[in-house]
PDB file of N, CA, C and O in Angstrom:
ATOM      1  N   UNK A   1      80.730  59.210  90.856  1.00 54.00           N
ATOM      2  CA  UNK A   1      81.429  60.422  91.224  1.00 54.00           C
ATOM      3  C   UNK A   1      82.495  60.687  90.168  1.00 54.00           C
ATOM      4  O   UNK A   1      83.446  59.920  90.016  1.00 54.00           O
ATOM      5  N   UNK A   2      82.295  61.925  89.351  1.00 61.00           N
ATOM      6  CA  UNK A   2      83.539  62.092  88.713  1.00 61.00           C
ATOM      7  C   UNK A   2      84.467  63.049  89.193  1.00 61.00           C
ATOM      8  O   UNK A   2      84.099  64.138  89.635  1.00 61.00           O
ATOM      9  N   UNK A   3      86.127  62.554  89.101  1.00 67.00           N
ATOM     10  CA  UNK A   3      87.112  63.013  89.595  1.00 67.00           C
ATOM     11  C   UNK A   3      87.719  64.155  88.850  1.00 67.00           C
ATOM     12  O   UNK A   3      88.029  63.937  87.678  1.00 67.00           O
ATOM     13  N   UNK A   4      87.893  65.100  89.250  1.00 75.00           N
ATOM     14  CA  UNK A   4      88.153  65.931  88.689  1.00 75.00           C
ATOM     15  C   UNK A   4      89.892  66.965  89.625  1.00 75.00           C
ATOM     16  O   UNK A   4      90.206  67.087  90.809  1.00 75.00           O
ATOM     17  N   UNK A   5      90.459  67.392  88.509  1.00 85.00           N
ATOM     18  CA  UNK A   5      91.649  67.701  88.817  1.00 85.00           C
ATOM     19  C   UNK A   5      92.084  69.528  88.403  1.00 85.00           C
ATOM     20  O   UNK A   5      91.730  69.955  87.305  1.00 85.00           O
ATOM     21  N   UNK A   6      92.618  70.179  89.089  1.00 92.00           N
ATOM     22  CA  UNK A   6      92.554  71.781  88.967  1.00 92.00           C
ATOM     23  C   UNK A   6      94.162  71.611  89.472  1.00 92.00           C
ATOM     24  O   UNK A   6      94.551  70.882  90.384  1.00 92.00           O
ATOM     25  N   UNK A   7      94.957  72.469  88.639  1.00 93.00           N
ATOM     26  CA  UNK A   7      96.751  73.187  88.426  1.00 93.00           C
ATOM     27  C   UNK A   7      96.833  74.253  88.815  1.00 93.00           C
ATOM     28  O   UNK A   7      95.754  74.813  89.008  1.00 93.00           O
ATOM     29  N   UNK A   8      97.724  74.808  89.027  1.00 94.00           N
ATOM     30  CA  UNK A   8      97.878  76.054  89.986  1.00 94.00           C
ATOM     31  C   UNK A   8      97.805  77.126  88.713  1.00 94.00           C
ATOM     32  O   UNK A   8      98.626  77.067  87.798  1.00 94.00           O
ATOM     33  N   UNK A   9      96.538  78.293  88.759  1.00 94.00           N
ATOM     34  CA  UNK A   9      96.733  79.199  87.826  1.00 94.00           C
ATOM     35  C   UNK A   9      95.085  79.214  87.347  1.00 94.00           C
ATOM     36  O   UNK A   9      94.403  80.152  86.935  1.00 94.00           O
ATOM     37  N   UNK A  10      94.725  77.717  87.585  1.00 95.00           N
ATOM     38  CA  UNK A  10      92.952  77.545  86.866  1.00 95.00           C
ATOM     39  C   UNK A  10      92.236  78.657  87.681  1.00 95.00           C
ATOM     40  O   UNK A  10      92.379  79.147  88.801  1.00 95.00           O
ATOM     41  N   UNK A  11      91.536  78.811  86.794  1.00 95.00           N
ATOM     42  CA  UNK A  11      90.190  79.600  87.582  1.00 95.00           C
ATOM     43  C   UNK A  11      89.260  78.886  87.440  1.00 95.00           C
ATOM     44  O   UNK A  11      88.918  78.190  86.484  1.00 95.00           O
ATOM     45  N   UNK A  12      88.626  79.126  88.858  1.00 94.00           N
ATOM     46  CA  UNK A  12      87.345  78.046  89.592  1.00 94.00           C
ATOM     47  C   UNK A  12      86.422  79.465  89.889  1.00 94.00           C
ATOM     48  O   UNK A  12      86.633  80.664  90.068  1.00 94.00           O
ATOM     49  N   UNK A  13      85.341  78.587  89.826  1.00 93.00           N
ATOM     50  CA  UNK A  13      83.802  79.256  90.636  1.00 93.00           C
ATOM     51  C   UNK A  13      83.819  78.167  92.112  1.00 93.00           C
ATOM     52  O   UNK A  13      83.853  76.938  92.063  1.00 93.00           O
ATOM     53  N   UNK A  14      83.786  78.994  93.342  1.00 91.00           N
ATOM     54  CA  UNK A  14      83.379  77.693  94.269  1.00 91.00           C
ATOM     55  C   UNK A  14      81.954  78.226  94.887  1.00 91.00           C
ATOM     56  O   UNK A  14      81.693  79.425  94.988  1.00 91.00           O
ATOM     57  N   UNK A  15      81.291  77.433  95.186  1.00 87.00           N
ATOM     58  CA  UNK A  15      79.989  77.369  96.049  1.00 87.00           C
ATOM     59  C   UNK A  15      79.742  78.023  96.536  1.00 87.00           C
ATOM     60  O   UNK A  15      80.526  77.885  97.475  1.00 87.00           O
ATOM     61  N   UNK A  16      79.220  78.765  96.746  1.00 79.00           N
ATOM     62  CA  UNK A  16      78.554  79.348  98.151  1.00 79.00           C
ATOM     63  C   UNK A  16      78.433  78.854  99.502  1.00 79.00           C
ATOM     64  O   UNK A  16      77.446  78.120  99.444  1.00 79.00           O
ATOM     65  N   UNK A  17      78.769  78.840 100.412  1.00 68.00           N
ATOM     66  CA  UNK A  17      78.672  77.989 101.712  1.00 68.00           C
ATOM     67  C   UNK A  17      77.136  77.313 102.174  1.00 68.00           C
ATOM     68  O   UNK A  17      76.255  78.156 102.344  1.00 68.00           O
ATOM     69  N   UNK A  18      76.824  76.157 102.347  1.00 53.00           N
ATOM     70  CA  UNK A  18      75.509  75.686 102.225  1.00 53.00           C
ATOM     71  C   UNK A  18      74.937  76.181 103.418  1.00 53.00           C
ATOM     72  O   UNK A  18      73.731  76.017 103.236  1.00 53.00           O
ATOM     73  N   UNK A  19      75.129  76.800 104.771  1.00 46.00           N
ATOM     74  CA  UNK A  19      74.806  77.065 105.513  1.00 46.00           C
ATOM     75  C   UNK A  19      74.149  78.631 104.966  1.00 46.00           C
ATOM     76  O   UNK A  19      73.145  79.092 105.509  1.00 46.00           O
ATOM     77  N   UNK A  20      74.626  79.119 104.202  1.00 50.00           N
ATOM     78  CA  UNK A  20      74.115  80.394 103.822  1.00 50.00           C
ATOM     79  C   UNK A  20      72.857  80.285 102.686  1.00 50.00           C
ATOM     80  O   UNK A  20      71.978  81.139 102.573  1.00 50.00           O
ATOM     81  N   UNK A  21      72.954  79.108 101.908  1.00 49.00           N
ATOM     82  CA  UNK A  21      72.348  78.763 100.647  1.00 49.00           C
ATOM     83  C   UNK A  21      70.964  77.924 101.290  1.00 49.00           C
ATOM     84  O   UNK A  21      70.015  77.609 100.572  1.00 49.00           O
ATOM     85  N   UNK A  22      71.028  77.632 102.733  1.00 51.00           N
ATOM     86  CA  UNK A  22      69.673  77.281 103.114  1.00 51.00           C
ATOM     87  C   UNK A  22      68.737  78.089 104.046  1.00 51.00           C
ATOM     88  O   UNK A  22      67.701  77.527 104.401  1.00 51.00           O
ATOM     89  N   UNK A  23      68.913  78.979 104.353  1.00 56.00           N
ATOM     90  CA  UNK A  23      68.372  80.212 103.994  1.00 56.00           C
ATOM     91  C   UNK A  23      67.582  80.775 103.163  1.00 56.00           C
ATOM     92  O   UNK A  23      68.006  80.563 102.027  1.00 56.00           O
ATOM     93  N   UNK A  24      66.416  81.537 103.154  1.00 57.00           N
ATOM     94  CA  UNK A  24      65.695  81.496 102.153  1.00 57.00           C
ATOM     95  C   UNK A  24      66.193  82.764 101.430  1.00 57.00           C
ATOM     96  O   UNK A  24      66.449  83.572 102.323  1.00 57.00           O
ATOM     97  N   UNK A  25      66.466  83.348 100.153  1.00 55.00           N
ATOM     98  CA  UNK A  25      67.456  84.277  99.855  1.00 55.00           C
ATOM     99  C   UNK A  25      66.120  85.557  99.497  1.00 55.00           C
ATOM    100  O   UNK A  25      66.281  86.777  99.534  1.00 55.00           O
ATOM    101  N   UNK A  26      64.770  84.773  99.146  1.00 58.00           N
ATOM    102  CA  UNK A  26      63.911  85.724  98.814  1.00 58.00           C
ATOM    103  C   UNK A  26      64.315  85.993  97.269  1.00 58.00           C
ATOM    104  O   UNK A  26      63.668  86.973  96.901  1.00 58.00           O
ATOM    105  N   UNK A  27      65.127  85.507  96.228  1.00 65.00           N
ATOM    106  CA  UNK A  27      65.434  85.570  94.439  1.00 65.00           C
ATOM    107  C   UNK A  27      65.928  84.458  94.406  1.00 65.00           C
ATOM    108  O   UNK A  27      66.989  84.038  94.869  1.00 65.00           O
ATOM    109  N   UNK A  28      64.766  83.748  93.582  1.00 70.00           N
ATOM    110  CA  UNK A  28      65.669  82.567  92.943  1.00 70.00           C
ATOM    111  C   UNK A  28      66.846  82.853  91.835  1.00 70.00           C
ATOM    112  O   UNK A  28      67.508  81.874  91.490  1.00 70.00           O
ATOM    113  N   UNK A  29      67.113  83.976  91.325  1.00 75.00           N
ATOM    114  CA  UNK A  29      67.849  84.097  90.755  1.00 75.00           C
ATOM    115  C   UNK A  29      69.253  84.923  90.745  1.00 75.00           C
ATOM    116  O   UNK A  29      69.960  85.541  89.949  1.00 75.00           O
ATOM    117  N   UNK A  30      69.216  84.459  92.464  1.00 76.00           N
ATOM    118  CA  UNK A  30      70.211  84.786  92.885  1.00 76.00           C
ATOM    119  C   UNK A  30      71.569  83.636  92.889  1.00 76.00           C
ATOM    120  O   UNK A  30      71.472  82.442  93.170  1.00 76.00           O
ATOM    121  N   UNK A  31      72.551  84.208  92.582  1.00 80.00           N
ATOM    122  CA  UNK A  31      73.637  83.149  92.168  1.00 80.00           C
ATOM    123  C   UNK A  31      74.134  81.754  93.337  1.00 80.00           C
ATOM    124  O   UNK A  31      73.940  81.951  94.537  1.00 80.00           O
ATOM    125  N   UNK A  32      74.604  80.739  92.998  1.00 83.00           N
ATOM    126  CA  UNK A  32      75.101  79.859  94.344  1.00 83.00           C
ATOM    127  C   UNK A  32      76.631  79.913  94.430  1.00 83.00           C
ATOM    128  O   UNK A  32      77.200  79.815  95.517  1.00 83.00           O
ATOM    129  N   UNK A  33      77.264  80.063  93.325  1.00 88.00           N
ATOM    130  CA  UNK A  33      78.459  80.317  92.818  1.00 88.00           C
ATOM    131  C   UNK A  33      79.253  81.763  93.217  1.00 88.00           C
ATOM    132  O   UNK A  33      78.438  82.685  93.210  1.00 88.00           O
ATOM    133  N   UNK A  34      80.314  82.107  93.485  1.00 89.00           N
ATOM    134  CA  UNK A  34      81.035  83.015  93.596  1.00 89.00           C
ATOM    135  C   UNK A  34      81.932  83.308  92.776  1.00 89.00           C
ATOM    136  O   UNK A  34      81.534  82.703  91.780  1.00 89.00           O
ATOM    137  N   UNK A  35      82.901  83.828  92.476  1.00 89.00           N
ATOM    138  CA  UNK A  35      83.955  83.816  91.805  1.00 89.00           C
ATOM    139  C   UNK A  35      84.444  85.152  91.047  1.00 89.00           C
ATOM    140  O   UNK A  35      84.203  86.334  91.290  1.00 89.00           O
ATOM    141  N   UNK A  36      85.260  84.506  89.988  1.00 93.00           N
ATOM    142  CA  UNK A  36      86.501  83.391  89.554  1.00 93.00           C
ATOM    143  C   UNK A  36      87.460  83.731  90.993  1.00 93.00           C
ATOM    144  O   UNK A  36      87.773  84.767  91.579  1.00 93.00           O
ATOM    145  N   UNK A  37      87.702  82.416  91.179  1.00 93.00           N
ATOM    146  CA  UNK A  37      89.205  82.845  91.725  1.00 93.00           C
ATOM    147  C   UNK A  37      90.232  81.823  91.231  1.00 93.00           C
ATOM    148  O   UNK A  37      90.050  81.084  90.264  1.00 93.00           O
ATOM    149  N   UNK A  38      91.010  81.849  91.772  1.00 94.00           N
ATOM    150  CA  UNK A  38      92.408  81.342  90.904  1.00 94.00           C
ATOM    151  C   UNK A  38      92.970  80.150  91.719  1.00 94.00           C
ATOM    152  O   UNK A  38      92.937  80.280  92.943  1.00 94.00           O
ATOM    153  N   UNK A  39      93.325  79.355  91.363  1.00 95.00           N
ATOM    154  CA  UNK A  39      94.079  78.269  92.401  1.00 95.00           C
ATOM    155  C   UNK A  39      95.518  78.658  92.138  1.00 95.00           C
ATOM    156  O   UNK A  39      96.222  79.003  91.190  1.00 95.00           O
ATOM    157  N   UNK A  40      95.656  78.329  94.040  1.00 94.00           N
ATOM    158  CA  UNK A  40      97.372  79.084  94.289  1.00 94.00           C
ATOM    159  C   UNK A  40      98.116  78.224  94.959  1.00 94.00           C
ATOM    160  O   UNK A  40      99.301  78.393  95.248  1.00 94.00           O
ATOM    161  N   UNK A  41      97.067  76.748  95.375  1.00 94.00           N
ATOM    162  CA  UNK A  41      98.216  75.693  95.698  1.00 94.00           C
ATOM    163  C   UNK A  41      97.375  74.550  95.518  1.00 94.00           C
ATOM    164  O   UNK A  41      96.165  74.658  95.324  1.00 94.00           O
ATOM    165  N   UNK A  42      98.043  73.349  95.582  1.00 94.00           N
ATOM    166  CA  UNK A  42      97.254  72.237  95.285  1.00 94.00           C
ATOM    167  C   UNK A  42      98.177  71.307  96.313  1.00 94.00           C
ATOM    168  O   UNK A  42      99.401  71.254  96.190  1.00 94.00           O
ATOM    169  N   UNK A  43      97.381  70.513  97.435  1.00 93.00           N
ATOM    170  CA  UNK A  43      97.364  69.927  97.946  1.00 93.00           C
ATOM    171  C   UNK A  43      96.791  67.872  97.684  1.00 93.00           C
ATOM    172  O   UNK A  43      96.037  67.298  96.898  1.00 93.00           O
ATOM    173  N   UNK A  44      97.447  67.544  98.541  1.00 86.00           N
ATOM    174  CA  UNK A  44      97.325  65.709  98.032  1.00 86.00           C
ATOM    175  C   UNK A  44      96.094  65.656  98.620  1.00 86.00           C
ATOM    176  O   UNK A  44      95.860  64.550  98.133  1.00 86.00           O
ATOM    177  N   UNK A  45      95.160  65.876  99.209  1.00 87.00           N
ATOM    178  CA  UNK A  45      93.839  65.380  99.196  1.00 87.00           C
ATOM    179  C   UNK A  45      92.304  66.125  98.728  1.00 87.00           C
ATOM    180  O   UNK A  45      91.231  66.401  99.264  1.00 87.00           O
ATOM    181  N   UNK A  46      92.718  66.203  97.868  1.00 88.00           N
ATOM    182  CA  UNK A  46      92.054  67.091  96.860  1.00 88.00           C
ATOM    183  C   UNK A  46      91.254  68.621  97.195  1.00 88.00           C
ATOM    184  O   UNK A  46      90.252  69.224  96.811  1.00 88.00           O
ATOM    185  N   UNK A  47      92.352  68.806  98.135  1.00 92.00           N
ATOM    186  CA  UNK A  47      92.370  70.376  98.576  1.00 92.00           C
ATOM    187  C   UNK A  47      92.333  71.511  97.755  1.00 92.00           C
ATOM    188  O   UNK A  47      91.965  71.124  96.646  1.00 92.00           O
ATOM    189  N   UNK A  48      92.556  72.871  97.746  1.00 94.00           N
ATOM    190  CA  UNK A  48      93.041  73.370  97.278  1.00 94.00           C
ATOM    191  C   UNK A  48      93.010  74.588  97.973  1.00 94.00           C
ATOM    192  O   UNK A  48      92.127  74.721  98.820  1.00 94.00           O
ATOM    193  N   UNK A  49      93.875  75.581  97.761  1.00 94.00           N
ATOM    194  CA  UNK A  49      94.459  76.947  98.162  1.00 94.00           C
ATOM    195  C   UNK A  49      93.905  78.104  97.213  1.00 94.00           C
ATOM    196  O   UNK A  49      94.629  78.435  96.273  1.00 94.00           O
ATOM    197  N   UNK A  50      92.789  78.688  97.369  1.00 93.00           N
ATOM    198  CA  UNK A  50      92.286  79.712  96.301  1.00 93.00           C
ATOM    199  C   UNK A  50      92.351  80.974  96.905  1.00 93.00           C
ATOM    200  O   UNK A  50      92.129  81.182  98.098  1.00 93.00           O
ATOM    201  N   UNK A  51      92.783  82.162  95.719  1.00 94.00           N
ATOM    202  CA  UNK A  51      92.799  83.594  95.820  1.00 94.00           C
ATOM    203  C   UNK A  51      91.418  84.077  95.041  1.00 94.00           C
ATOM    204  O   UNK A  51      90.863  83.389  94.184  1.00 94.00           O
ATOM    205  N   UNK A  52      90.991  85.283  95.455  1.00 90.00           N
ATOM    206  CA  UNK A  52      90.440  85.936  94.452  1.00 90.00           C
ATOM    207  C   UNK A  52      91.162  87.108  93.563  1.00 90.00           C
ATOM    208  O   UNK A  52      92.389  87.217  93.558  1.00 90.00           O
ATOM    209  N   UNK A  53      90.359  87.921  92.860  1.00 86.00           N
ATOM    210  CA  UNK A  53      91.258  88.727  92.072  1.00 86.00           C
ATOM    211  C   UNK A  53      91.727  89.810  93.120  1.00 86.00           C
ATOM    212  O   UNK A  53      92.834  90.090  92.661  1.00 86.00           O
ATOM    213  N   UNK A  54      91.628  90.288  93.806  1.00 88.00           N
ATOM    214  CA  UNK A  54      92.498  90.935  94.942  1.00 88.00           C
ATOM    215  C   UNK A  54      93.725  90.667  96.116  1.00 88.00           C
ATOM    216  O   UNK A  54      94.415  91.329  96.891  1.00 88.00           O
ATOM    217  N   UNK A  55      93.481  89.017  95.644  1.00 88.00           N
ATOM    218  CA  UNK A  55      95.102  88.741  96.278  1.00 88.00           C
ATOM    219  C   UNK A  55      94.549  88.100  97.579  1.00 88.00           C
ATOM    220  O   UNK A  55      95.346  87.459  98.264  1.00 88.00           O
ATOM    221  N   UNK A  56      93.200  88.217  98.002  1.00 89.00           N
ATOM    222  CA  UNK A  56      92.750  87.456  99.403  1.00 89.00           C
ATOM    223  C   UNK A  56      92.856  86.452  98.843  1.00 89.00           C
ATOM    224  O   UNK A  56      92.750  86.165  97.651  1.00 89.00           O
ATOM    225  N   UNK A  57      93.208  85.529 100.251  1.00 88.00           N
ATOM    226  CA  UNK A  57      93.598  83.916 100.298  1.00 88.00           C
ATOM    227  C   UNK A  57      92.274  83.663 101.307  1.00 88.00           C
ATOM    228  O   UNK A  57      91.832  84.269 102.283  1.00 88.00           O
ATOM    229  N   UNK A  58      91.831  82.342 100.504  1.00 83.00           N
ATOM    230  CA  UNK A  58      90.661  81.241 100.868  1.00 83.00           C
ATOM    231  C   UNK A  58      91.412  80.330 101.605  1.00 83.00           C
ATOM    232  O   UNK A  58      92.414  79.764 101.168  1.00 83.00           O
ATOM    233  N   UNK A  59      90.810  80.139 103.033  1.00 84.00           N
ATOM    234  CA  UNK A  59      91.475  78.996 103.234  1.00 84.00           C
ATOM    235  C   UNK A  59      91.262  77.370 102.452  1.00 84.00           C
ATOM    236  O   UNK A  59      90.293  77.324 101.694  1.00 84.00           O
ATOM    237  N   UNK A  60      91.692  76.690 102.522  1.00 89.00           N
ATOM    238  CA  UNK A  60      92.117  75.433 101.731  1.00 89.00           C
ATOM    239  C   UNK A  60      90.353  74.731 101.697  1.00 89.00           C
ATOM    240  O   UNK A  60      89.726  74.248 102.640  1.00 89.00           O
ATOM    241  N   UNK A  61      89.998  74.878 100.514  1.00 90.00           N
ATOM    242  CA  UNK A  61      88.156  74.208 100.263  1.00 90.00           C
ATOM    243  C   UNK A  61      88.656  73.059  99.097  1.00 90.00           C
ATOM    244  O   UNK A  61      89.580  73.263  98.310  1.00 90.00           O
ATOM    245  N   UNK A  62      87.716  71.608  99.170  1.00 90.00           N
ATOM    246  CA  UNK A  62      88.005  70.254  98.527  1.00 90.00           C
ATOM    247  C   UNK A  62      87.018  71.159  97.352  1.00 90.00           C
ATOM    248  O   UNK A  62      86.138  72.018  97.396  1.00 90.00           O
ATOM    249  N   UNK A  63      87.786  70.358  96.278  1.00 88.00           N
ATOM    250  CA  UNK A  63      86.996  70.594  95.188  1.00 88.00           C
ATOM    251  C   UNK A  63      85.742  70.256  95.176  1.00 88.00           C
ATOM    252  O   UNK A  63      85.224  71.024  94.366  1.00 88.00           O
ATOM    253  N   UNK A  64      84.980  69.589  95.579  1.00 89.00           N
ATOM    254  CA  UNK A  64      83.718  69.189  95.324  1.00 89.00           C
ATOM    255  C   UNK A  64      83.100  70.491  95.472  1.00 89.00           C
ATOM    256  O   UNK A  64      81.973  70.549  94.981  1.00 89.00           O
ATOM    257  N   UNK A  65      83.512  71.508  95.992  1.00 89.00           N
ATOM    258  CA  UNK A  65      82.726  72.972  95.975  1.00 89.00           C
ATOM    259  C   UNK A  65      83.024  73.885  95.185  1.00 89.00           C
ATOM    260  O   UNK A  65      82.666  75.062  95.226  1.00 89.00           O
ATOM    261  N   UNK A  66      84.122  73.028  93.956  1.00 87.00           N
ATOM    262  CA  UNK A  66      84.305  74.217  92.970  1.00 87.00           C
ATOM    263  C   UNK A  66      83.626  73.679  91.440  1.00 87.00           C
ATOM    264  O   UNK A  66      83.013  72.621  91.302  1.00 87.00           O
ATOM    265  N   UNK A  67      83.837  74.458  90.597  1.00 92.00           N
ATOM    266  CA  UNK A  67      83.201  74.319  89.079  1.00 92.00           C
ATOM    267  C   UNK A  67      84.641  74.901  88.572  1.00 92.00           C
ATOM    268  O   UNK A  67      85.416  75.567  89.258  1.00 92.00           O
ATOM    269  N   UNK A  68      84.856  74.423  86.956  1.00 93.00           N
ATOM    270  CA  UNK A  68      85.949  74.895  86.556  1.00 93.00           C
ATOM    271  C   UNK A  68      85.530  76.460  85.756  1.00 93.00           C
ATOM    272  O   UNK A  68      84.362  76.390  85.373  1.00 93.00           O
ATOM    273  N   UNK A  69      85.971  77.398  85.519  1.00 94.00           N
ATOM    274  CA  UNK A  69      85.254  78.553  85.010  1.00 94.00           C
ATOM    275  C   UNK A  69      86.090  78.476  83.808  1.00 94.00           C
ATOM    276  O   UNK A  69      87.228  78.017  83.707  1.00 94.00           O
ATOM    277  N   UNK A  70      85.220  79.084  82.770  1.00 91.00           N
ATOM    278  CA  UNK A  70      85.384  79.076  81.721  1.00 91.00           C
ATOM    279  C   UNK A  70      85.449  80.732  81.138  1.00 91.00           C
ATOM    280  O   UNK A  70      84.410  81.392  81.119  1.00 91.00           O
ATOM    281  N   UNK A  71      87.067  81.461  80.562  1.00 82.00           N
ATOM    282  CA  UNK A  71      86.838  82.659  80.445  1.00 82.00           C
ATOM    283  C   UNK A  71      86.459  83.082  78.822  1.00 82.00           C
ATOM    284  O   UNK A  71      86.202  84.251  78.532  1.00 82.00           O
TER     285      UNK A  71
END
């Protein structure tokens, strides 16, 4: 497992919710990823607090459901 660490300001891609992603979507080339949004707090158990670009707040998702985005 590699550990990985996100600062308040990074922009992340997070997951798609797997309950939605098992589902059959009918395009495989439909995305699993969402995004960018921004991290707006960082919590001690490898939480985090994400916005998107409109200022909505995500409630608190563990990183293992994000990717770091690259602009």
């Amino acid at each position: 497992m590699r550990l990985r660490s996100f600062e308040e300001g990074d922009l992340v891609l997070a997951i798609r919710r797997p309950i939605i992603m098992s589902k059959h979507m009918g395009n495989k080339f439909f995305s699993k990823w969402d995004g960018p949004y921004v991290v707006q707090e960082v919590y001690t158990n490898r939480a985090y607090k994400i916005v998107n670009e409109n200022g909505l707040r995500i409630r608190p998702i563990n990183d293992k459901f994000f990717e770091r985005y690259y602009a």
